Amino acid sequence: MISQQTIDIIKSTAPVLKKNGQQITTRMYEIMFQNHPEIRKQFDMSAQADGSQPARLATAVYSYANQIDNLSALKSMVEKIAHRHVQTHVTPEQYPIVGESLLQAMKDVLQEAATEEVMAAWTEAYQTLSQVFINREQEIQHISGK
């Protein structure tokens, strides 16, 4: 469970994520592909080039920040993303790579707004959400026999 303090902090970041989300996610992919080039093959690079993938991720991150205290509202988004992750062979071991890249991108873009308190809250929130995805993706794989 996520602490109430973390929920409050994450929700307070929603407006800045709505404003700067695509800049953050574009930077996240730059960091991730630079530090982990082996991951590139799992991505549709045309969706990177035209900005649609960073835009989709920015929407998802904003939605999570906005609804962190009502995760059932995100069920359809989680389902869609989890199925896509299974199709593209995302592994549980890749979640820390994405998290590290996302958090660094937040620091790079938000600068002084990315306080220690905000970054600690996002670390906790990301870890919680990644576990939701890992669990759901494992269920999907088990059901489909993959």
mmCIF file of C-alpha atoms in Angstrom:
data_model
loop_
_atom_site.group_PDB
_atom_site.id
_atom_site.type_symbol
_atom_site.label_atom_id
_atom_site.label_comp_id
_atom_site.label_asym_id
_atom_site.label_seq_id
_atom_site.Cartn_x
_atom_site.Cartn_y
_atom_site.Cartn_z
ATOM 1 C CA MET A 1 0.000 0.000 0.000
ATOM 2 C CA ILE A 2 1.078 3.532 -0.738
ATOM 3 C CA SER A 3 1.250 5.906 2.211
ATOM 4 C CA GLN A 4 -1.170 8.832 2.411
ATOM 5 C CA GLN A 5 1.790 11.223 2.381
ATOM 6 C CA THR A 6 3.002 9.721 -0.894
ATOM 7 C CA ILE A 7 -0.505 9.895 -2.365
ATOM 8 C CA ASP A 8 -0.753 13.577 -1.426
ATOM 9 C CA ILE A 9 2.651 14.379 -2.938
ATOM 10 C CA ILE A 10 1.975 12.436 -6.144
ATOM 11 C CA LYS A 11 -1.422 14.104 -6.613
ATOM 12 C CA SER A 12 0.230 17.502 -6.086
ATOM 13 C CA THR A 13 2.567 16.748 -9.017
ATOM 14 C CA ALA A 14 -0.285 16.000 -11.450
ATOM 15 C CA PRO A 15 -0.543 19.580 -12.829
ATOM 16 C CA VAL A 16 3.190 19.812 -13.545
ATOM 17 C CA LEU A 17 3.070 16.366 -15.155
ATOM 18 C CA LYS A 18 0.182 17.424 -17.351
ATOM 19 C CA LYS A 19 2.221 20.442 -18.463
ATOM 20 C CA ASN A 20 5.658 18.768 -18.794
ATOM 21 C CA GLY A 21 4.741 15.123 -19.235
ATOM 22 C CA GLN A 22 5.778 14.643 -22.830
ATOM 23 C CA GLN A 23 9.058 16.449 -22.237
ATOM 24 C CA ILE A 24 9.713 14.102 -19.300
ATOM 25 C CA THR A 25 8.829 10.931 -21.188
ATOM 26 C CA THR A 26 10.797 11.974 -24.284
ATOM 27 C CA ARG A 27 13.812 12.526 -22.020
ATOM 28 C CA MET A 28 13.120 9.195 -20.288
ATOM 29 C CA TYR A 29 13.370 7.293 -23.569
ATOM 30 C CA GLU A 30 16.603 9.147 -24.453
ATOM 31 C CA ILE A 31 18.131 8.117 -21.123
ATOM 32 C CA MET A 32 16.852 4.537 -21.331
ATOM 33 C CA PHE A 33 17.990 3.923 -24.910
ATOM 34 C CA GLN A 34 21.388 5.474 -24.204
ATOM 35 C CA ASN A 35 21.990 3.433 -21.042
ATOM 36 C CA HIS A 36 20.263 0.234 -22.217
ATOM 37 C CA PRO A 37 20.414 0.072 -26.037
ATOM 38 C CA GLU A 38 19.370 -3.604 -25.966
ATOM 39 C CA ILE A 39 15.839 -2.477 -25.037
ATOM 40 C CA ARG A 40 15.343 -0.533 -28.283
ATOM 41 C CA LYS A 41 14.311 -3.657 -30.193
ATOM 42 C CA GLN A 42 11.169 -3.971 -28.049
ATOM 43 C CA PHE A 43 9.923 -0.559 -29.147
ATOM 44 C CA ASP A 44 8.262 0.695 -32.284
ATOM 45 C CA MET A 45 10.860 3.303 -33.209
ATOM 46 C CA SER A 46 8.459 5.071 -35.587
ATOM 47 C CA ALA A 47 6.236 5.709 -32.524
ATOM 48 C CA GLN A 48 9.316 7.200 -30.867
ATOM 49 C CA ALA A 49 10.167 9.356 -33.870
ATOM 50 C CA ASP A 50 6.675 10.809 -34.271
ATOM 51 C CA GLY A 51 6.303 11.340 -30.515
ATOM 52 C CA SER A 52 3.243 9.126 -30.120
ATOM 53 C CA GLN A 53 4.885 6.701 -27.677
ATOM 54 C CA PRO A 54 6.176 9.452 -25.342
ATOM 55 C CA ALA A 55 2.738 11.101 -25.565
ATOM 56 C CA ARG A 56 0.961 7.870 -24.565
ATOM 57 C CA LEU A 57 3.336 7.333 -21.658
ATOM 58 C CA ALA A 58 2.943 10.960 -20.546
ATOM 59 C CA THR A 59 -0.830 10.474 -20.480
ATOM 60 C CA ALA A 60 -0.441 7.274 -18.455
ATOM 61 C CA VAL A 61 1.924 8.897 -15.934
ATOM 62 C CA TYR A 62 -0.405 11.885 -15.545
ATOM 63 C CA SER A 63 -3.417 9.586 -15.147
ATOM 64 C CA TYR A 64 -1.606 7.635 -12.451
ATOM 65 C CA ALA A 65 -0.676 10.824 -10.593
ATOM 66 C CA ASN A 66 -4.214 12.115 -10.854
ATOM 67 C CA GLN A 67 -5.896 8.827 -9.822
ATOM 68 C CA ILE A 68 -3.320 7.302 -7.455
ATOM 69 C CA ASP A 69 -5.934 7.230 -4.707
ATOM 70 C CA ASN A 70 -8.471 5.545 -7.007
ATOM 71 C CA LEU A 71 -6.541 2.858 -8.889
ATOM 72 C CA SER A 72 -9.740 1.103 -9.978
ATOM 73 C CA ALA A 73 -10.284 4.079 -12.319
ATOM 74 C CA LEU A 74 -7.081 3.036 -14.118
ATOM 75 C CA LYS A 75 -8.081 -0.598 -14.620
ATOM 76 C CA SER A 76 -8.722 -0.347 -18.378
ATOM 77 C CA MET A 77 -5.462 1.549 -18.921
ATOM 78 C CA VAL A 78 -3.529 -1.047 -16.892
ATOM 79 C CA GLU A 79 -5.162 -3.871 -18.863
ATOM 80 C CA LYS A 80 -4.280 -2.338 -22.221
ATOM 81 C CA ILE A 81 -0.683 -1.619 -21.218
ATOM 82 C CA ALA A 82 -0.195 -5.023 -19.564
ATOM 83 C CA HIS A 83 -1.377 -6.831 -22.711
ATOM 84 C CA ARG A 84 0.970 -4.705 -24.828
ATOM 85 C CA HIS A 85 3.856 -5.504 -22.463
ATOM 86 C CA VAL A 86 3.155 -9.229 -22.800
ATOM 87 C CA GLN A 87 3.100 -8.897 -26.627
ATOM 88 C CA THR A 88 6.441 -7.061 -26.619
ATOM 89 C CA HIS A 89 8.052 -9.442 -24.093
ATOM 90 C CA VAL A 90 8.616 -6.956 -21.281
ATOM 91 C CA THR A 91 10.224 -8.730 -18.325
ATOM 92 C CA PRO A 92 9.993 -7.925 -14.616
ATOM 93 C CA GLU A 93 13.732 -7.173 -14.669
ATOM 94 C CA GLN A 94 13.141 -4.279 -17.053
ATOM 95 C CA TYR A 95 10.910 -2.323 -14.680
ATOM 96 C CA PRO A 96 13.805 -0.965 -12.590
ATOM 97 C CA ILE A 97 15.481 0.230 -15.822
ATOM 98 C CA VAL A 98 12.353 2.138 -16.828
ATOM 99 C CA GLY A 99 11.901 3.475 -13.305
ATOM 100 C CA GLU A 100 15.473 4.691 -13.061
ATOM 101 C CA SER A 101 15.162 6.382 -16.468
ATOM 102 C CA LEU A 102 11.799 7.963 -15.627
ATOM 103 C CA LEU A 103 12.987 9.309 -12.286
ATOM 104 C CA GLN A 104 16.150 10.740 -13.843
ATOM 105 C CA ALA A 105 14.059 12.380 -16.578
ATOM 106 C CA MET A 106 11.801 13.928 -13.938
ATOM 107 C CA LYS A 107 14.876 15.377 -12.225
ATOM 108 C CA ASP A 108 16.271 16.663 -15.529
ATOM 109 C CA VAL A 109 13.044 18.343 -16.634
ATOM 110 C CA LEU A 110 11.544 19.486 -13.342
ATOM 111 C CA GLN A 111 14.882 20.572 -11.833
ATOM 112 C CA GLU A 112 14.240 22.373 -8.524
ATOM 113 C CA ALA A 113 10.622 21.150 -8.447
ATOM 114 C CA ALA A 114 11.995 17.586 -8.217
ATOM 115 C CA THR A 115 12.682 17.855 -4.494
ATOM 116 C CA GLU A 116 13.919 14.918 -2.448
ATOM 117 C CA GLU A 117 10.402 14.530 -1.076
ATOM 118 C CA VAL A 118 8.858 14.450 -4.564
ATOM 119 C CA MET A 119 11.448 11.994 -5.855
ATOM 120 C CA ALA A 120 11.010 9.700 -2.834
ATOM 121 C CA ALA A 121 7.245 9.725 -3.374
ATOM 122 C CA TRP A 122 7.617 8.943 -7.085
ATOM 123 C CA THR A 123 10.073 6.150 -6.296
ATOM 124 C CA GLU A 124 7.502 4.558 -3.977
ATOM 125 C CA ALA A 125 4.648 5.165 -6.413
ATOM 126 C CA TYR A 126 6.582 3.734 -9.373
ATOM 127 C CA GLN A 127 7.580 0.619 -7.444
ATOM 128 C CA THR A 128 3.964 0.041 -6.451
ATOM 129 C CA LEU A 129 2.656 0.509 -9.984
ATOM 130 C CA SER A 130 5.378 -1.650 -11.512
ATOM 131 C CA GLN A 131 4.354 -4.477 -9.165
ATOM 132 C CA VAL A 132 0.748 -4.096 -10.340
ATOM 133 C CA PHE A 133 1.927 -4.484 -13.944
ATOM 134 C CA ILE A 134 4.281 -7.370 -13.210
ATOM 135 C CA ASN A 135 1.527 -9.279 -11.403
ATOM 136 C CA ARG A 136 -1.040 -8.636 -14.143
ATOM 137 C CA GLU A 137 1.380 -9.527 -16.935
ATOM 138 C CA GLN A 138 2.227 -12.792 -15.202
ATOM 139 C CA GLU A 139 -1.498 -13.582 -14.933
ATOM 140 C CA ILE A 140 -1.981 -12.861 -18.646
ATOM 141 C CA GLN A 141 0.974 -15.075 -19.560
ATOM 142 C CA HIS A 142 -0.309 -17.869 -17.332
ATOM 143 C CA ILE A 143 -3.810 -17.692 -18.813
ATOM 144 C CA SER A 144 -2.523 -17.596 -22.386
ATOM 145 C CA GLY A 145 0.045 -20.313 -21.724
ATOM 146 C CA LYS A 146 3.016 -18.153 -22.750
#
